[in-house]
XYZ file of C-alpha atoms in Angstrom:
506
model
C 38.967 -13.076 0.390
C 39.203 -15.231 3.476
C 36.752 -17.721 5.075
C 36.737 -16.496 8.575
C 34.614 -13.747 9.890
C 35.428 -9.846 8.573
C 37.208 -7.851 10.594
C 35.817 -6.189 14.190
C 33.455 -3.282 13.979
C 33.343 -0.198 15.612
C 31.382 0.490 18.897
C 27.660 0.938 18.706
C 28.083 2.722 22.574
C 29.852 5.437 21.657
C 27.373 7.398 20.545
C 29.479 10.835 21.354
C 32.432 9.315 18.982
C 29.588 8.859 16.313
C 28.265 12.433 16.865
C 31.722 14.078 16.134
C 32.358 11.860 13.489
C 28.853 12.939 11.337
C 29.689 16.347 11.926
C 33.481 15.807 10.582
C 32.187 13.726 7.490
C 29.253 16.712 7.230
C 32.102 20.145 7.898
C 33.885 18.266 4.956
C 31.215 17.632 2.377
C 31.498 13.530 2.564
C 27.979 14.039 1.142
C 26.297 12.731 -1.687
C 26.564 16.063 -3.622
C 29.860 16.617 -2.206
C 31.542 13.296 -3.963
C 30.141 14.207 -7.327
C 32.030 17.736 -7.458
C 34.786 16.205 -6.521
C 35.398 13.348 -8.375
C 33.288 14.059 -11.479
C 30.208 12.371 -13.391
C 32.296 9.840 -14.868
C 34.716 8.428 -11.916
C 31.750 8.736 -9.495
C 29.851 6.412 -11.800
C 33.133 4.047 -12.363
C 32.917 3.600 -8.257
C 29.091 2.093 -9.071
C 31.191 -0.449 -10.981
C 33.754 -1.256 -8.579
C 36.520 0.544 -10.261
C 38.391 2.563 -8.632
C 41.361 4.313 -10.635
C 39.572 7.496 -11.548
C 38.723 7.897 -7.902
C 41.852 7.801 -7.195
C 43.451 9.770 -9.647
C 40.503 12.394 -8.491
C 42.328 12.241 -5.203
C 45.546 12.869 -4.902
C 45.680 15.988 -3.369
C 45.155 16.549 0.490
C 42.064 18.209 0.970
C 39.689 17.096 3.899
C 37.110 15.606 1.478
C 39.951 13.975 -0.356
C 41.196 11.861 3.108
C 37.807 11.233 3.810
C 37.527 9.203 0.132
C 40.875 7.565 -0.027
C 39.763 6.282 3.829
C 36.210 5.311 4.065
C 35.316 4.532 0.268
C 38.732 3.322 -1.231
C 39.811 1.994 2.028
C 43.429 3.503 1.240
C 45.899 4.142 4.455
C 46.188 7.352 5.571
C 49.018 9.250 7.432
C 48.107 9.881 11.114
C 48.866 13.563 10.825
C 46.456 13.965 7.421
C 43.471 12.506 9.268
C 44.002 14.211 11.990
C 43.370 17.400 10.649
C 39.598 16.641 9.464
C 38.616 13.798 12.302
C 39.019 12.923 16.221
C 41.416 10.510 15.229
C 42.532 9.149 18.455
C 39.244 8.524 19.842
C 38.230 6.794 16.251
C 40.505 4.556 16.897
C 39.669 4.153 20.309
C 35.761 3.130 19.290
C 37.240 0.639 16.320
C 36.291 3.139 13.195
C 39.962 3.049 12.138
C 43.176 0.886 12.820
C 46.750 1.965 12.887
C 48.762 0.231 9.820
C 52.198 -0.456 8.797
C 54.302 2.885 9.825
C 52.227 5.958 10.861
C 49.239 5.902 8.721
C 45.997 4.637 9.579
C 42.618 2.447 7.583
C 39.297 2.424 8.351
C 37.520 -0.682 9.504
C 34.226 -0.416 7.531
C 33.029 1.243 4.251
C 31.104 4.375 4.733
C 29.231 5.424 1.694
C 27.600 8.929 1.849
C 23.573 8.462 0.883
C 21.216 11.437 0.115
C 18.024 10.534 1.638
C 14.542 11.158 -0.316
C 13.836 14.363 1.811
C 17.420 15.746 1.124
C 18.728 14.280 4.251
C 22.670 13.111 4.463
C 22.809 9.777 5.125
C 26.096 7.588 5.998
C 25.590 3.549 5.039
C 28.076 0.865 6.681
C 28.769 -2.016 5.566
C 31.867 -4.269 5.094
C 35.007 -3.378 3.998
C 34.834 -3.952 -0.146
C 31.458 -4.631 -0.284
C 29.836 -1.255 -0.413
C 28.275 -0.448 -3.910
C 30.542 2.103 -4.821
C 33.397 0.905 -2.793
C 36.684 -0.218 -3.412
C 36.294 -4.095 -3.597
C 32.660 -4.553 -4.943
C 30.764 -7.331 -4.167
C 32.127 -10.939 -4.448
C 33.449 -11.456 -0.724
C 33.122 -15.079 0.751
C 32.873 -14.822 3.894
C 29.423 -15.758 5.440
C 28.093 -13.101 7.754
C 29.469 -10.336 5.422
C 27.120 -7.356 5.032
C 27.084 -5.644 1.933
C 25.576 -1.999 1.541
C 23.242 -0.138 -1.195
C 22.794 -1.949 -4.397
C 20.443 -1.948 -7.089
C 17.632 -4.247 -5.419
C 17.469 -2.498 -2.142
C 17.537 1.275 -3.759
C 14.327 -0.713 -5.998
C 12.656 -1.926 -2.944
C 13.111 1.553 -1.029
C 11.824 3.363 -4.142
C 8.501 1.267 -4.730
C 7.421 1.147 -1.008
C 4.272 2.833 0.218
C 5.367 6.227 2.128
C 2.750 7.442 4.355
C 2.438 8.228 8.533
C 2.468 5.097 9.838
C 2.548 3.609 13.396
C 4.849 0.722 12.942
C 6.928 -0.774 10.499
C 9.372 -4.399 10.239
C 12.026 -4.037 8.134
C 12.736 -7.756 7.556
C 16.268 -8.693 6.851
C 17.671 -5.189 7.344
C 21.208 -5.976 6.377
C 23.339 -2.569 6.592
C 19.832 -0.824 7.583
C 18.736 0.956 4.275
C 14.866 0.285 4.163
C 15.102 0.859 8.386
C 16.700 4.736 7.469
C 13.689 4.702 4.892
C 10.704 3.601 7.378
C 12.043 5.624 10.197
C 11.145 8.935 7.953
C 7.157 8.283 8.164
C 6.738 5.363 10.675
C 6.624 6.384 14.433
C 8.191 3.111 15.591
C 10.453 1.046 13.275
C 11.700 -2.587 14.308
C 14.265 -3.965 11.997
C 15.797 -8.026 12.220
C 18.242 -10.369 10.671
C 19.413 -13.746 11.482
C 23.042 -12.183 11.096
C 23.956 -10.472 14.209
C 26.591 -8.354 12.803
C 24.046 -6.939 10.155
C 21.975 -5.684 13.021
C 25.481 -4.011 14.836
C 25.945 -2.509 10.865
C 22.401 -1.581 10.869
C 22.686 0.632 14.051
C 26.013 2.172 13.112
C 24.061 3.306 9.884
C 21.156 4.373 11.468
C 23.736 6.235 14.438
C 26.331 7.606 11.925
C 22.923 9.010 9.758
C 21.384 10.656 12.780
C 17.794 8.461 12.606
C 16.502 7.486 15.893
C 17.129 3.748 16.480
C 15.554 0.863 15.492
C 14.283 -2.319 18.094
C 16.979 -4.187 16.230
C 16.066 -8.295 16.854
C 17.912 -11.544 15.678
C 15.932 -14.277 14.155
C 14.402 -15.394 10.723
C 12.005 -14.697 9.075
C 9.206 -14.010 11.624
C 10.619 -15.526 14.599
C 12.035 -12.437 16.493
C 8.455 -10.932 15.476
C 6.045 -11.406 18.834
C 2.881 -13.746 18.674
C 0.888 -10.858 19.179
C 2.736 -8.170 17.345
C 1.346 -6.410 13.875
C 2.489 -3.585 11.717
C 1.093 -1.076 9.264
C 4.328 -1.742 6.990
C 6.625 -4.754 6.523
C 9.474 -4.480 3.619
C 11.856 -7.001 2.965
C 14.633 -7.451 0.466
C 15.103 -11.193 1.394
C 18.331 -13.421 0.569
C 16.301 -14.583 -2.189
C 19.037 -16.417 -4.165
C 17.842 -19.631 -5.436
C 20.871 -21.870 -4.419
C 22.210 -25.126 -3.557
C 22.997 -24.942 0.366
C 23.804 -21.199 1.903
C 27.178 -20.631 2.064
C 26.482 -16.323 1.689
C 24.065 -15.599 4.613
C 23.270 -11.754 2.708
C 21.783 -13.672 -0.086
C 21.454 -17.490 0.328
C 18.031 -18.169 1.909
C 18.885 -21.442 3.139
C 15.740 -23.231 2.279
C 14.880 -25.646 -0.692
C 13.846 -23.604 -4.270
C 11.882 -20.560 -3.582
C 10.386 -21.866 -0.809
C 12.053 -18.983 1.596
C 10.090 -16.187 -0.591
C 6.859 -18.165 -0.742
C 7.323 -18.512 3.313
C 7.584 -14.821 3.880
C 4.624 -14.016 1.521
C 2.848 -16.287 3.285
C 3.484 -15.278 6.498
C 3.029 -11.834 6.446
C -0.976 -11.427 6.079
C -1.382 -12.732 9.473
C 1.319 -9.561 11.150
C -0.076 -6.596 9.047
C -2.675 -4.679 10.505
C -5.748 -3.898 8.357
C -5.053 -1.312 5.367
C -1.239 -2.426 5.890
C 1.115 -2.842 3.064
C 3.780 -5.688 2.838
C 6.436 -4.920 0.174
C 9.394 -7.571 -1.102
C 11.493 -7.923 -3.386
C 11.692 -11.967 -4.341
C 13.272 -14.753 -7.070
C 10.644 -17.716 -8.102
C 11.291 -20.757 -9.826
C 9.400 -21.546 -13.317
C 9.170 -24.964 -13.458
C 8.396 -27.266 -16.153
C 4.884 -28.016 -16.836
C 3.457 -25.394 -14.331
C 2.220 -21.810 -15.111
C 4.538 -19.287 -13.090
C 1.664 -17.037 -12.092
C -0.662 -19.847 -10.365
C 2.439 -20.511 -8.628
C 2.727 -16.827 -7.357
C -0.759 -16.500 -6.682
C -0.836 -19.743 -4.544
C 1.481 -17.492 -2.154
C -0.874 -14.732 -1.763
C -2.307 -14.776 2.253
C -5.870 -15.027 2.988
C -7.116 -10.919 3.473
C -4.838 -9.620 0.832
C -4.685 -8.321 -2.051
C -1.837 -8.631 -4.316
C 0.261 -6.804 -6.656
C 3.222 -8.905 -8.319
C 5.384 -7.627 -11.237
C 7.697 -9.731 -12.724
C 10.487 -7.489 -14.063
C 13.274 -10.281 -15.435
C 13.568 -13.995 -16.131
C 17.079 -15.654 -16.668
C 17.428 -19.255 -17.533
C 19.166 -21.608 -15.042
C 22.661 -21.263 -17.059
C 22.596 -17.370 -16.991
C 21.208 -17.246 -13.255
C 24.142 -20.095 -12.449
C 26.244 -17.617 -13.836
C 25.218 -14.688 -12.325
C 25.712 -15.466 -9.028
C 28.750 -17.587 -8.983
C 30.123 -14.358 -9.968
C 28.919 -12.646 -7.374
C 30.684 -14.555 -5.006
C 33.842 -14.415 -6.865
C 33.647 -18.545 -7.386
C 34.634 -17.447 -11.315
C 38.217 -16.376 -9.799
C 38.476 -19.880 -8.731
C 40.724 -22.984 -10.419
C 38.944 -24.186 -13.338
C 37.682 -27.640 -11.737
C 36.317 -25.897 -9.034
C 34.404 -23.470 -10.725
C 32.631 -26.232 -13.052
C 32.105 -28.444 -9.846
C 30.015 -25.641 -7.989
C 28.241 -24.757 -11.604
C 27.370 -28.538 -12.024
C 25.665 -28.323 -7.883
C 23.499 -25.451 -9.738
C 22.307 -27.173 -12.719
C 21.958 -30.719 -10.746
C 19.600 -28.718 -8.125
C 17.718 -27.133 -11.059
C 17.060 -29.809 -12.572
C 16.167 -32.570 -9.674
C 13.189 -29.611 -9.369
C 12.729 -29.488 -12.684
C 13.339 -25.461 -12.938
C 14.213 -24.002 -16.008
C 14.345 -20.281 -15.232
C 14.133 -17.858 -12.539
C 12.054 -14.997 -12.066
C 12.985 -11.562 -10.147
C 10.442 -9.204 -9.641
C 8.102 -7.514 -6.394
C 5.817 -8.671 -4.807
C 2.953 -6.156 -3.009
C 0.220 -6.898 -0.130
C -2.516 -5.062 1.010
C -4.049 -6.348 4.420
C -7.968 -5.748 3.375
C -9.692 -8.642 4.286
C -11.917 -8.579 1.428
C -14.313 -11.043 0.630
C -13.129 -11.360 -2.609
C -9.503 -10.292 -2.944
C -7.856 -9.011 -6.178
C -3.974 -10.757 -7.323
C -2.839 -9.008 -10.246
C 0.289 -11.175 -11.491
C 2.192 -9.361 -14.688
C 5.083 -9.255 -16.515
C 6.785 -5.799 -16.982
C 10.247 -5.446 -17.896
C 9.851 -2.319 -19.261
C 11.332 1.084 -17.595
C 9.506 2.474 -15.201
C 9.519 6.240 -13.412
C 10.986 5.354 -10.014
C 9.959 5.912 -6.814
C 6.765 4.620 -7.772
C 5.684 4.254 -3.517
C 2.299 6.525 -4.709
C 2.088 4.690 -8.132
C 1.411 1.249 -5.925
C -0.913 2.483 -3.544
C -3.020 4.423 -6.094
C -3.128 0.886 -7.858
C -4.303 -0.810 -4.498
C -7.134 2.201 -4.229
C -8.231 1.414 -7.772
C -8.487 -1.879 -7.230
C -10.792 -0.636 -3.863
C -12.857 1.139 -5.983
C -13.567 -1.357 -8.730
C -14.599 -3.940 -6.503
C -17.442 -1.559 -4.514
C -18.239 -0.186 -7.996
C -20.530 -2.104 -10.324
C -21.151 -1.370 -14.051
C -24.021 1.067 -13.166
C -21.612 2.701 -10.333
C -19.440 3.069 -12.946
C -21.570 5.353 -15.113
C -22.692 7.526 -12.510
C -19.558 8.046 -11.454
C -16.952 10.853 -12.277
C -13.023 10.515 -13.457
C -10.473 12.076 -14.241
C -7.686 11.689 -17.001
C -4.161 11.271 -15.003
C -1.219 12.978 -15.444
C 0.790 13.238 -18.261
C -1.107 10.831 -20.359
C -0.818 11.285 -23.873
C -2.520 9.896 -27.457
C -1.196 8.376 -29.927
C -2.508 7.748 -33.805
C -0.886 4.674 -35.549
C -1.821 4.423 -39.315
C -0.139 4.539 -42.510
C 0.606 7.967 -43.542
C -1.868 9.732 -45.581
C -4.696 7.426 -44.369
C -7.681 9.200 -43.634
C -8.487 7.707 -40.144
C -5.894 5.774 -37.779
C -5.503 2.389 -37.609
C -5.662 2.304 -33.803
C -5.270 4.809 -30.860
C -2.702 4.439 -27.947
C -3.134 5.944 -24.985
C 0.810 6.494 -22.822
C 1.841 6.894 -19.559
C 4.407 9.391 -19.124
C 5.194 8.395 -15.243
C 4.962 5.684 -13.077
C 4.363 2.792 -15.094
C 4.544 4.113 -18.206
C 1.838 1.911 -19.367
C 0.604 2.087 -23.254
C -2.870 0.581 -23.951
C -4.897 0.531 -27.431
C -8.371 2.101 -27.063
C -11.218 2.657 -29.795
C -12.355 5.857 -30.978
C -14.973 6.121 -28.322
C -12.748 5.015 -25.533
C -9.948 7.716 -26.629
C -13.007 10.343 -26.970
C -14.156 9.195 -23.398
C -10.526 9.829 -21.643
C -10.058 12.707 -23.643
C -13.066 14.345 -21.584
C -12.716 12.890 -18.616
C -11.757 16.166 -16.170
C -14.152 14.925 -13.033
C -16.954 17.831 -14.380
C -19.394 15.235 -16.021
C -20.408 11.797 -15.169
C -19.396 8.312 -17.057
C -22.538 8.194 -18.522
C -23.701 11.551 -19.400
C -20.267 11.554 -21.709
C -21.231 8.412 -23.538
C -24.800 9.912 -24.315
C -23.011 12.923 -25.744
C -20.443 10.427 -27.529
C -23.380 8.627 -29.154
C -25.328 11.157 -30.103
C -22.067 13.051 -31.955
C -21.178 9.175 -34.079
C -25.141 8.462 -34.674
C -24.837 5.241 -32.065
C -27.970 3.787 -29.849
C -26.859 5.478 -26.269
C -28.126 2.721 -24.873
C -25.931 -0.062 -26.462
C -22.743 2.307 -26.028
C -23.728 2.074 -21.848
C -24.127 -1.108 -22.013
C -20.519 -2.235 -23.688
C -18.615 0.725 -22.611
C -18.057 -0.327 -18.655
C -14.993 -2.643 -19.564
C -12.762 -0.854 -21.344
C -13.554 1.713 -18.815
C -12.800 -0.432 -16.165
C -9.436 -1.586 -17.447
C -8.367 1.985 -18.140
C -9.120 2.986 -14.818
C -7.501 -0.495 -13.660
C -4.498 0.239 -15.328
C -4.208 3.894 -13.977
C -5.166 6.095 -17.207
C -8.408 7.164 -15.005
C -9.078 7.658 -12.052
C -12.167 8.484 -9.935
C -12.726 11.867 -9.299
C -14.825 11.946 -5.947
């Protein structure tokens, strides 16, 4: 790849030469669906990792779907006359979509990926030529203000956002436009910004070529295109989060010293969320030496929020080094070179005395509590994505346990959630387990060990009978004093309804 700038992109005025290309792409089945007929489980998934010969192969006939592939996802030339039949080629190439090549064939100018939206919808994401997950290059180009399209951190962030009728949401750092196509399904009024202006002309081409009204598209960091008096009801960001020396890759080089560009958006973002709003990032933290990683988190948290951060990986500083010189393709490099950038890494590490990186999310809830709850975990574990309902039920638990004393507790009424099931763990033949898990079948897929009475209580809980009128039962059916079983039951009640095994039922 070159240093200067990619190539010119197509028009974002011609909105009639966008119109007639979605319906082309749509007559021809450049859907989501329509790639996996055609090119099979196994070459479709090969695409994910930037290979591209079973595509290919999958491809070499001349049906309409076929040009569509070899042109906008394998960025292949294609005769004149073959792309012709299935778009309006001329005036394509009159609004920049394609160029004419060597002889009479023609290229496209940008990757467009087809992207089946939660609701069924067909989506179209641009991005840069090559550096569309799924496309023909993958990701590794080095020039600056190159915009890359869906990968596996922005598909996370869209997946784990809160989805309900909003009035306004900020997609932060909108890149090719993903979370904007997202937010524009439930929010009435969707602004989306990035310092990079050509990920905001991307971001309306995908938002144009995907039929979703448009976004107030703004240029600026961070908050800075945001106005002083402006709030929203949902702000998501997936951040250039890389911890790095300098910023050479704008997509993914925050620019600022250590973490500090993810602790400055946390920060930031109590003061433009309306009350009951949800901010939602993805982020990378430093662990340094001599400091606990979740006091640093928690410092982060704004005043009025609560907080929900999940770490979900930790690298050390070699394998995070490593990790992202590849991604920028510095590993194709002369030997010396390589080394010299991987030494830069390990000296900025180590002046900050980091030795590993965490990647995980990072939720807000704009409540203005008096006293706010920050729940910092680790959970690498899988998880059932989207989990958008899993994270607010988790911010209305946390509502309810902080109005809800011990003696709330017991007069109040719950209800087992779904698809939770109990375990026995003892050796076999034993007469009576050795402990009892309870298991999450969705969203978090927690596990938690519970006593006999706790599993006894959950196993009742269906909303009919009160906290405490089960214990009394419980107490009376083991021989215990009712009154000590109230009085050391509320915690582990507490935590299961923390931890989403309960939950209230009215």
């Amino acid at each position: 790849m070159s240093n200067s700038s990619p190539a010119t992109l197509p028009s974002n005025d011609r909105t009639d030469v966008i119109a007639w290309l979605r319906d082309a792409l749509l007559a021809a089945s450049f859907t989501a669906d329509g790639l996996l007929d055609l090119l099979g489980a196994p070459a479709y998934a090969a695409l994910a990792r930037s290979e591209t010969v079973p595509a290919l192969r999958a491809t070499r006939g001349d049906t309409p779907l076929e040009t569509l592939v070899r042109l906008f996802l394998l960025q292949q030339p294609v005769p004149y006359a073959r792309v012709a039949d299935v778009l309006p080629v001329d005036a394509c190439l009159d609004a920049g979509w394609l160029v004419r090549t060597a002889g009479d064939e023609v290229a496209a100018t940008v990757d467009v990926r087809p992207f089946g939206g939660p609701g069924g919808e067909d989506w179209f994401i641009v991005s840069d030529l090559g550096c569309a997950v799924g496309g023909a290059g993958g990701i590794g180009s080095r020039d600056e203000d190159v915009v890359l399209g869906v990968g596996g951190a922005s598909t996370t962030l869209a997946g784990i956002t809160v989805r309900t009728p909003i009035g306004s949401a900020l997609d932060l750092g909108t890149g090719s436009g993903i979370q904007a196509l997202h937010a524009a399904r439930h929010a009435t009024r969707v602004t989306a910004t990035d310092v990079n202006p050509r990920a905001l002309h991307i971001a309306g081409l995908t938002l144009a070529l995907s039929a979703v009204p448009a976004a107030d598209l703004r240029q600026g960091s961070l908050f800075e295109p945001v106005r002083d008096d402006e709030t929203f009801d949902l702000i998501v960001s997936n951040p250039p989060f890389v911890i790095s020396p300098g910023a050479r890759l704008t997509y993914r080089d925050g620019g600022m010293g250590g973490d500090d560009l993810c602790r400055t958006l946390v920060q930031q973002a109590g003061e433009r969320l309306n009350e009951g709003g949800f901010a939602q990032f993805l982020a990378n933290w430093q662990h340094v030496e001599g400091e606990d990683w979740q006091d640093r988190l928690r410092s982060w948290v704004p005043r009025g929020c609560d907080a929900w951060i999940v770490q979900r990986e930790v690298q050390d500083i070699t394998q995070y080094t490593e990790l992202w010189l590849r991604d920028a393709g510095d590993h194709r490099d002369e030997t010396a070179q390589y080394q010299a950038r991987y030494d830069a890494w390990l000296d900025e590490f180590e002046a900050r005395k980091v030795r590993a990186v965490g990647f995980g999310w990072i939720a807000l809830h704009r409540t203005d509590a008096v006293e706010p709850s920050i729940t910092v975990e680790e959970w690498p574990h899988p998880v059932e994505q989207p989990l958008g309902d899993t994270v607010r039920a988790h911010f209305d638990r946390v509502d309810y346990l902080r109005t809800h004393d011990d003696a709330a507790l017991l007069a109040g009424h719950f209800k087992l959630a779904a698809e939770v099931v109990q375990e026995q763990v003892g050796l076999p033949g034993a007469e009576d387990p050795e402990h009892v898990v309870l298991r999450q079948n969705r969203g978090m897929r927690r596990a938690t060990k519970v006593d006999t009475v706790g599993a006894g209580f959950a196993g009742v809980c269906d909303g009919t009978l009160s906290a405490g009128r089960i214990l009394d039962a419980i107490a009376q059916l083991v021989g215990e004093d009712p009154v000590l079983l109230r009085d050391r039951t509320p915690a582990q009640i507490r935590l299961l309804v923390e931890q989403g095994f309960l939950e209230p039922a009215r």
